[in-house]
Coordinates of C-alpha atoms in Angstrom, one line a residue:
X69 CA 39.6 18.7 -21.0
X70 CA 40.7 18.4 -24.4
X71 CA 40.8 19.8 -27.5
X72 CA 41.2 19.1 -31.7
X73 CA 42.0 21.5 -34.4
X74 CA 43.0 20.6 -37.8
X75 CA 46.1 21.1 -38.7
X76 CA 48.7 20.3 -40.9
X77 CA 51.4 20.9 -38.9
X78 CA 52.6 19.2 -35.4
X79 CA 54.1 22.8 -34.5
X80 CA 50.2 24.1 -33.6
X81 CA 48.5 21.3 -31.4
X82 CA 51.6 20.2 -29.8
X83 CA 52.6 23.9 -28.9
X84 CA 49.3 24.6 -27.5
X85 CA 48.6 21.4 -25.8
X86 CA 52.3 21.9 -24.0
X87 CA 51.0 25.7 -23.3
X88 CA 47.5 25.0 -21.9
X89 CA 48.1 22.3 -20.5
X90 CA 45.1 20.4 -22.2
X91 CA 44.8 17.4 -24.1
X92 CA 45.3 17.1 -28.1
X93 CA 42.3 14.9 -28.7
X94 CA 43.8 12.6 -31.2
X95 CA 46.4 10.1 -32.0
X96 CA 47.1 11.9 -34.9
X97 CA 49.2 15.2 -34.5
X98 CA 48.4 16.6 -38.1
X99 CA 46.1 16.1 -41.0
X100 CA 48.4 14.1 -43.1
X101 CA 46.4 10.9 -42.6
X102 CA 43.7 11.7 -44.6
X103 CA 44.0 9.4 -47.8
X104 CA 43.5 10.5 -50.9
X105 CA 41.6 9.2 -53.8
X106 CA 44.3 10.4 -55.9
X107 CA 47.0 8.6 -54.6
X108 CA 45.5 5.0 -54.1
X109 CA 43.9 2.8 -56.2
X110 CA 39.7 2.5 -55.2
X111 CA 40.1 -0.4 -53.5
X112 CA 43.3 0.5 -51.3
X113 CA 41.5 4.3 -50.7
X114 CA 37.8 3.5 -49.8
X115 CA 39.7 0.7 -47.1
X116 CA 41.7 3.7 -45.6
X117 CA 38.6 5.9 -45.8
X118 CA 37.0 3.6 -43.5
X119 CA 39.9 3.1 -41.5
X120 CA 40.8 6.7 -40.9
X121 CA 37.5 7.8 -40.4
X122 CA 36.2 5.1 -37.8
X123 CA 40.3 5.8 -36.3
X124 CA 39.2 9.6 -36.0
X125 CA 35.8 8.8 -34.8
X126 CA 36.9 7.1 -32.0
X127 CA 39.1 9.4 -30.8
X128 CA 36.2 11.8 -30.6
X129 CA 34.3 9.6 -28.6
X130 CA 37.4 8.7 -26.5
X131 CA 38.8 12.3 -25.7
X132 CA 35.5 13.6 -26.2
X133 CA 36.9 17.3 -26.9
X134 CA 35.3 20.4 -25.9
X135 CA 36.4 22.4 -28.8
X136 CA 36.7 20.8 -32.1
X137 CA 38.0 23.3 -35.3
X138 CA 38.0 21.9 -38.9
X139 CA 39.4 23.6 -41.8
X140 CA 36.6 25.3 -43.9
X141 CA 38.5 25.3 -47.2
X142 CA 38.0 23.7 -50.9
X143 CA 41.6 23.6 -52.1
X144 CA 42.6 21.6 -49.2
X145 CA 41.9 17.8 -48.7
X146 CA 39.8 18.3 -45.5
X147 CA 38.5 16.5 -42.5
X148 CA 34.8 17.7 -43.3
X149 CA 34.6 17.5 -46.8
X150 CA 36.5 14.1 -47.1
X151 CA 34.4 12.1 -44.4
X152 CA 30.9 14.2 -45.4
X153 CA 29.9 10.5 -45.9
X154 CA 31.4 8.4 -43.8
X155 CA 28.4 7.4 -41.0
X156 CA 30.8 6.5 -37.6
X157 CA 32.4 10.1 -38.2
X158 CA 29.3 12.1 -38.9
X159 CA 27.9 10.0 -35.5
X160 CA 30.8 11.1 -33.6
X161 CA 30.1 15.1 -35.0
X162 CA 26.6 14.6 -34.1
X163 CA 27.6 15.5 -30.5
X164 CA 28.7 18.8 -31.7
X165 CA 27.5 22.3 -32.5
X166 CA 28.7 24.4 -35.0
X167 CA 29.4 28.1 -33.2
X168 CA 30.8 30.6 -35.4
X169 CA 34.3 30.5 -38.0
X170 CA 37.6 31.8 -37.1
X171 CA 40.0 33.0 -39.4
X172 CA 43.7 33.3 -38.6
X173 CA 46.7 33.6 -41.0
X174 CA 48.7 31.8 -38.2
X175 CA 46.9 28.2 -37.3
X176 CA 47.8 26.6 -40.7
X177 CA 51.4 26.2 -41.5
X178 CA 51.6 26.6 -45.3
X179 CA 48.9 27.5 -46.7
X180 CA 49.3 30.9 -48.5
X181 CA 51.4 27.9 -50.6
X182 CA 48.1 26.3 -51.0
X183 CA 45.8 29.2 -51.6
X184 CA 47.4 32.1 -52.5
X185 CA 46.0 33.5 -49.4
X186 CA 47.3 33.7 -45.9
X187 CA 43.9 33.1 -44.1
X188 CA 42.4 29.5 -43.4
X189 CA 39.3 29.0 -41.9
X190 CA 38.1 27.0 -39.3
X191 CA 34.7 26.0 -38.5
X192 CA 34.6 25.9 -34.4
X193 CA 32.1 23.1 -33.4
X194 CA 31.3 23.6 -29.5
X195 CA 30.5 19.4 -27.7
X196 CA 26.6 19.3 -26.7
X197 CA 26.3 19.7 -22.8
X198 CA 26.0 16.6 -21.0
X199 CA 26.9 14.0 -24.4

């Protein structure tokens, strides 16, 4: 079994995956990988939209994670919101179910920085039996 939450910190997944044993279902430890159309011109962003998103994709399909969490928050550059569009992610999601939110004011390092708030929430998305 494995798992993903969004993160931008290593501290989170790799503590947990350490604790429980389980697999972090991703080569990438933290969130940081997410380009920004703000920091790249349109030509050098929409090629590492692609990239990332196929990259991210096809750890989903490889891992294939019981548990997926992604941050549910519009002053953060997010998983959801920055690959809304981008088709081999949303495929990958399609194999998921969104369950219910959880709220923590300890999963995301940072963000009362961020937000003014101490809260972040994650959307839990559950994988479809037998996909």
């Amino acid at each position: 079994k494995s798992f993903y939450i969004e993160n931008n910190s290593t501290n989170t997944v790799l503590t947990l995956s350490e604790y429980t044993g389980l697999e972090y279902a991703s080569r990438f430890s933290a969130n940081w990988f997410i380009p920004s159309p703000n920091s790249l011109d349109e030509e050098d962003y929409q090629h590492y939209w692609q990239l990332m998103g196929d990259y991210l994709a096809n750890d989903l399909n490889t891992y294939k994670p019981e548990i997926v969490m992604l941050i549910d928050n519009d002053k953060f550059l997010t998983i959801a919101r920055s690959f809304a569009n981008h088709k081999n992610f949303q495929d990958a999601m399609s194999h998921y179910t969104y369950q219910e939110d959880y709220v923590s004011p300890d999963i995301l390092f940072g963000v009362e920085r961020v937000t003014g708030n101490k809260e972040v929430t994650h959307k839990i998305y559950r994988r479809n039996k037998g996909e």
